CSV table of C-alpha atoms in Angstrom, one decimal:
chain,number,residue,atom,x,y,z
A,1,ASN,CA,-38.5,-24.4,60.7
A,2,ALA,CA,-39.4,-22.2,63.4
A,3,GLY,CA,-38.0,-24.7,65.7
A,4,VAL,CA,-39.8,-23.6,69.5
A,5,THR,CA,-41.7,-20.3,69.9
A,6,GLN,CA,-42.9,-18.4,72.7
A,7,THR,CA,-45.1,-15.7,73.3
A,8,PRO,CA,-44.6,-12.3,74.8
A,9,LYS,CA,-41.0,-12.5,75.2
A,10,PHE,CA,-41.5,-10.0,78.6
A,11,ARG,CA,-44.8,-9.5,80.6
A,12,ILE,CA,-45.4,-7.7,84.2
A,13,LEU,CA,-48.1,-8.4,86.3
A,14,LYS,CA,-49.6,-7.2,89.1
A,15,ILE,CA,-50.2,-9.5,91.8
A,16,GLY,CA,-54.0,-12.2,91.6
A,17,GLN,CA,-53.8,-10.7,87.9
A,18,SER,CA,-53.8,-14.7,84.9
A,19,MET,CA,-52.1,-14.7,82.2
A,20,THR,CA,-52.1,-17.4,79.9
A,21,LEU,CA,-47.7,-18.6,78.4
A,22,GLN,CA,-48.1,-19.4,74.8
A,23,CYS,CA,-45.7,-22.4,73.1
A,24,THR,CA,-46.0,-23.7,69.3
A,25,GLN,CA,-43.2,-26.3,68.1
A,26,ASP,CA,-43.8,-27.2,64.0
A,27,MET,CA,-41.5,-29.8,64.3
A,28,ASN,CA,-44.3,-31.9,64.6
A,29,HIS,CA,-42.6,-33.7,68.3
A,30,ASN,CA,-45.2,-35.6,70.7
A,31,TYR,CA,-43.1,-35.0,73.9
A,32,MET,CA,-43.4,-30.9,75.0
A,33,TYR,CA,-42.5,-29.3,78.4
A,34,TRP,CA,-43.1,-26.3,80.4
A,35,TYR,CA,-39.7,-25.8,83.4
A,36,ARG,CA,-38.6,-22.2,85.8
A,37,GLN,CA,-35.3,-20.9,86.0
A,38,ASP,CA,-35.0,-18.5,88.5
A,39,PRO,CA,-31.7,-16.6,88.7
A,40,GLY,CA,-29.1,-18.5,89.2
A,41,MET,CA,-30.5,-21.9,89.6
A,42,GLY,CA,-31.1,-24.7,87.3
A,43,LEU,CA,-34.0,-26.1,85.4
A,44,LYS,CA,-37.4,-27.0,86.9
A,45,LEU,CA,-39.6,-28.7,85.4
A,46,ILE,CA,-42.9,-26.8,85.7
A,47,TYR,CA,-45.6,-29.6,83.6
A,48,TYR,CA,-45.4,-32.1,80.6
A,49,SER,CA,-46.8,-33.6,77.6
A,50,VAL,CA,-46.7,-36.8,76.3
A,51,GLY,CA,-49.2,-36.2,73.2
A,52,ALA,CA,-52.7,-33.9,72.7
A,53,GLY,CA,-54.8,-34.2,75.2
A,54,ILE,CA,-52.0,-36.3,77.0
A,55,THR,CA,-50.5,-33.7,80.2
A,56,ASP,CA,-49.0,-33.7,83.9
A,57,LYS,CA,-47.7,-32.1,86.9
A,58,GLY,CA,-43.4,-31.8,87.2
A,59,GLU,CA,-41.5,-30.4,90.1
A,60,VAL,CA,-43.3,-27.5,90.9
A,61,PRO,CA,-46.8,-27.4,89.1
A,62,ASN,CA,-48.7,-25.5,92.2
A,63,GLY,CA,-50.4,-22.0,90.5
A,64,TYR,CA,-49.6,-23.3,87.1
A,65,ASN,CA,-52.1,-24.7,84.8
A,66,VAL,CA,-51.7,-26.3,81.6
A,67,SER,CA,-53.9,-27.8,78.0
A,68,ARG,CA,-52.6,-29.6,75.5
A,69,SER,CA,-55.2,-29.8,72.2
A,70,THR,CA,-53.1,-30.3,69.8
A,71,THR,CA,-49.2,-31.7,68.6
A,72,GLU,CA,-48.0,-27.9,67.9
A,73,ASP,CA,-49.8,-26.1,71.0
A,74,PHE,CA,-49.1,-26.0,74.7
A,75,PRO,CA,-49.9,-23.1,76.4
A,76,LEU,CA,-48.8,-22.3,80.7
A,77,ARG,CA,-51.8,-20.4,82.6
A,78,LEU,CA,-51.0,-18.7,85.5
A,79,GLU,CA,-53.9,-18.4,87.5
A,80,LEU,CA,-53.7,-16.0,90.5
A,81,ALA,CA,-50.5,-14.6,89.9
A,82,ALA,CA,-47.8,-14.1,92.8
A,83,PRO,CA,-44.1,-12.6,93.5
A,84,SER,CA,-43.0,-15.8,93.4
A,85,GLN,CA,-44.2,-16.7,89.9
A,86,THR,CA,-41.4,-14.6,89.0
A,87,SER,CA,-39.0,-16.0,86.8
A,88,VAL,CA,-38.2,-16.9,83.1
A,89,TYR,CA,-40.1,-19.5,81.7
A,90,PHE,CA,-38.9,-22.2,79.0
A,91,CYS,CA,-40.9,-24.4,76.7
A,92,ALA,CA,-39.2,-27.4,75.3
A,93,SER,CA,-40.4,-30.1,72.6
A,94,THR,CA,-38.8,-33.5,71.9
A,95,TYR,CA,-39.4,-37.1,70.4
A,96,PRO,CA,-40.0,-39.4,72.7
A,97,PRO,CA,-37.2,-42.2,73.2
A,98,GLY,CA,-36.4,-44.6,70.5
A,99,GLN,CA,-38.2,-42.1,67.8
A,100,GLY,CA,-35.1,-40.3,67.2
A,101,ALA,CA,-32.2,-38.6,69.2
A,102,TYR,CA,-34.2,-37.5,72.8
A,103,GLU,CA,-32.5,-34.5,72.4
A,104,GLN,CA,-34.5,-30.9,74.1
A,105,TYR,CA,-35.1,-28.0,72.1
A,106,PHE,CA,-35.7,-25.2,73.6
A,107,GLY,CA,-38.3,-22.1,73.3
A,108,PRO,CA,-36.5,-18.3,73.4
A,109,GLY,CA,-38.0,-18.5,77.0
A,110,THR,CA,-40.8,-15.4,78.6
A,111,ARG,CA,-39.4,-13.1,81.0
A,112,LEU,CA,-41.9,-12.3,84.0
A,113,THR,CA,-42.4,-9.8,86.2
A,114,VAL,CA,-45.0,-10.4,89.8
A,115,THR,CA,-45.4,-7.2,91.3
B,1,GLN,CA,-32.5,-36.3,95.6
B,2,LYS,CA,-30.7,-35.1,93.4
B,3,GLU,CA,-30.6,-36.9,90.6
B,4,VAL,CA,-28.3,-34.9,88.7
B,5,GLU,CA,-24.8,-32.9,90.5
B,6,GLN,CA,-22.7,-30.1,88.6
B,7,ASN,CA,-20.7,-27.9,91.0
B,8,SER,CA,-21.5,-24.0,90.3
B,9,GLY,CA,-18.9,-22.5,90.0
B,10,PRO,CA,-17.6,-20.3,88.3
B,11,LEU,CA,-14.9,-22.4,86.4
B,12,SER,CA,-12.2,-19.7,84.9
B,13,VAL,CA,-9.6,-20.8,82.7
B,14,PRO,CA,-7.8,-18.3,80.4
B,15,GLU,CA,-8.4,-17.9,76.3
B,16,GLY,CA,-6.7,-20.8,74.8
B,17,ALA,CA,-6.6,-23.3,77.6
B,18,ILE,CA,-8.4,-27.0,78.5
B,19,ALA,CA,-12.0,-26.4,80.6
B,20,SER,CA,-13.0,-28.7,81.8
B,21,LEU,CA,-16.4,-28.8,83.4
B,22,ASN,CA,-17.9,-32.5,85.2
B,23,CYS,CA,-21.0,-33.9,85.9
B,24,THR,CA,-22.2,-36.9,88.4
B,25,TYR,CA,-25.6,-38.9,88.5
B,26,SER,CA,-27.7,-41.0,90.8
B,27,ASP,CA,-30.0,-43.0,88.5
B,28,ARG,CA,-28.1,-46.0,87.3
B,29,GLY,CA,-30.2,-46.3,84.7
B,30,SER,CA,-29.2,-43.2,83.0
B,31,GLN,CA,-28.2,-44.1,79.1
B,32,SER,CA,-28.0,-41.0,77.1
B,33,PHE,CA,-26.6,-37.1,78.5
B,34,PHE,CA,-26.4,-34.0,77.5
B,35,TRP,CA,-24.7,-31.2,77.5
B,36,TYR,CA,-26.5,-27.8,77.4
B,37,ARG,CA,-25.3,-24.3,77.0
B,38,GLN,CA,-26.9,-21.2,78.2
B,39,TYR,CA,-25.2,-17.6,77.4
B,40,SER,CA,-26.8,-15.2,79.8
B,41,GLY,CA,-30.7,-14.2,78.9
B,42,LYS,CA,-31.0,-17.0,76.8
B,43,SER,CA,-32.7,-20.3,76.4
B,44,PRO,CA,-30.6,-23.6,76.5
B,45,GLU,CA,-28.2,-25.3,73.3
B,46,LEU,CA,-27.4,-28.4,72.8
B,47,ILE,CA,-23.9,-28.9,72.1
B,48,MET,CA,-22.9,-32.4,73.3
B,49,SER,CA,-24.4,-36.1,73.4
B,50,ILE,CA,-23.3,-39.0,74.4
B,51,TYR,CA,-24.6,-42.2,74.5
B,52,SER,CA,-21.9,-44.9,75.5
B,53,ASN,CA,-18.7,-45.2,77.4
B,54,GLY,CA,-15.7,-43.3,76.0
B,55,ASP,CA,-15.4,-40.5,74.4
B,56,LYS,CA,-16.9,-38.5,72.1
B,57,GLU,CA,-15.5,-35.9,69.8
B,58,ASP,CA,-16.5,-32.8,68.5
B,59,GLY,CA,-15.0,-30.0,67.0
B,60,ARG,CA,-13.2,-28.3,70.3
B,61,PHE,CA,-15.6,-30.2,72.6
B,62,THR,CA,-15.0,-33.7,73.7
B,63,ALA,CA,-17.8,-35.2,75.9
B,64,GLN,CA,-16.7,-38.2,78.4
B,65,LEU,CA,-19.1,-41.0,80.2
B,66,ASN,CA,-18.0,-43.3,82.6
B,67,LYS,CA,-21.7,-45.4,83.6
B,68,ALA,CA,-19.5,-46.9,86.2
B,69,SER,CA,-18.8,-44.6,87.8
B,70,GLN,CA,-21.9,-42.7,86.8
B,71,TYR,CA,-19.5,-39.3,86.2
B,72,VAL,CA,-20.1,-37.2,82.2
B,73,SER,CA,-17.2,-34.7,81.9
B,74,LEU,CA,-16.9,-31.8,78.8
B,75,LEU,CA,-13.6,-30.3,77.8
B,76,ILE,CA,-13.6,-27.5,75.6
B,77,ARG,CA,-10.1,-27.4,74.1
B,78,ASP,CA,-8.3,-24.5,73.5
B,79,SER,CA,-11.3,-22.7,75.4
B,80,GLN,CA,-12.1,-18.8,74.1
B,81,PRO,CA,-13.7,-15.6,75.5
B,82,SER,CA,-17.2,-16.7,73.8
B,83,ASP,CA,-17.4,-20.7,75.3
B,84,SER,CA,-18.5,-18.1,78.9
B,85,ALA,CA,-21.5,-19.1,80.0
B,86,THR,CA,-22.9,-21.5,81.7
B,87,TYR,CA,-22.9,-25.7,81.2
B,88,LEU,CA,-25.8,-27.6,82.3
B,89,CYS,CA,-25.7,-31.5,82.2
B,90,ALA,CA,-28.4,-33.9,81.5
B,91,SER,CA,-29.2,-37.1,81.8
B,92,GLU,CA,-32.4,-39.0,80.3
B,93,PRO,CA,-33.9,-41.1,83.4
B,94,ARG,CA,-34.1,-44.6,83.0
B,95,SER,CA,-38.2,-43.9,83.8
B,96,GLY,CA,-40.1,-41.1,83.1
B,97,TYR,CA,-40.5,-38.4,80.0
B,98,ALA,CA,-38.0,-35.1,80.5
B,99,LEU,CA,-34.5,-35.3,81.5
B,100,ASN,CA,-32.7,-34.4,84.8
B,101,PHE,CA,-30.8,-31.1,84.9
B,102,GLY,CA,-28.7,-30.9,87.4
B,103,LYS,CA,-27.6,-26.6,88.0
B,104,GLY,CA,-25.1,-25.6,85.5
B,105,THR,CA,-21.6,-24.5,86.2
B,106,SER,CA,-20.4,-21.8,85.2
B,107,LEU,CA,-18.0,-20.9,83.1
B,108,LEU,CA,-15.0,-17.8,82.4
B,109,VAL,CA,-12.8,-17.8,79.8
B,110,THR,CA,-10.3,-14.2,80.5
B,111,PRO,CA,-8.1,-12.9,77.8
């Protein structure tokens, strides 16, 4: 199992550009999440999905969009990048509560800089 | 309202000592609690989970849960410099779909 994989590892964007952060998991997890982590801060939930075709906003969704067409993939789209979106982005996945250990597995992260 | 609170630290302990990391939570309905370790520049990795009141031991790590006091702790015995990292406490909410994470406590183990 590769677990949770994310691409790219690093990216520099200019203000106003757009990009998609890719996330794939091979553990057949229903639940998937996108977090951002700013230096010295905790994890902030951007969006989550409880299954293919179902997504919902987290704590800080503005400026982002997601889709979930398959169980495995959960891409995060940044439209019109702004310096405030400079951060490290983590994707995570887990089984639903009651269907196994409710432990979130994290991808390696994408370090994004917007200048 | 912050769901999970942790002291940001840094907590500095000498090598070989016991490191004690603490966490409080506000949702009385939370059932499961987790400790993640995050090295600088890396992603969080799960090191302990605890579901019942009391202690749970795994090697040098002991997680403690007191639901009446809404308190979770992590003890690291015989601390090593390689334990230097940020430790994130997380709780499973009574309702909702995502863990509530604290901001993390930075631990520094000095040789």
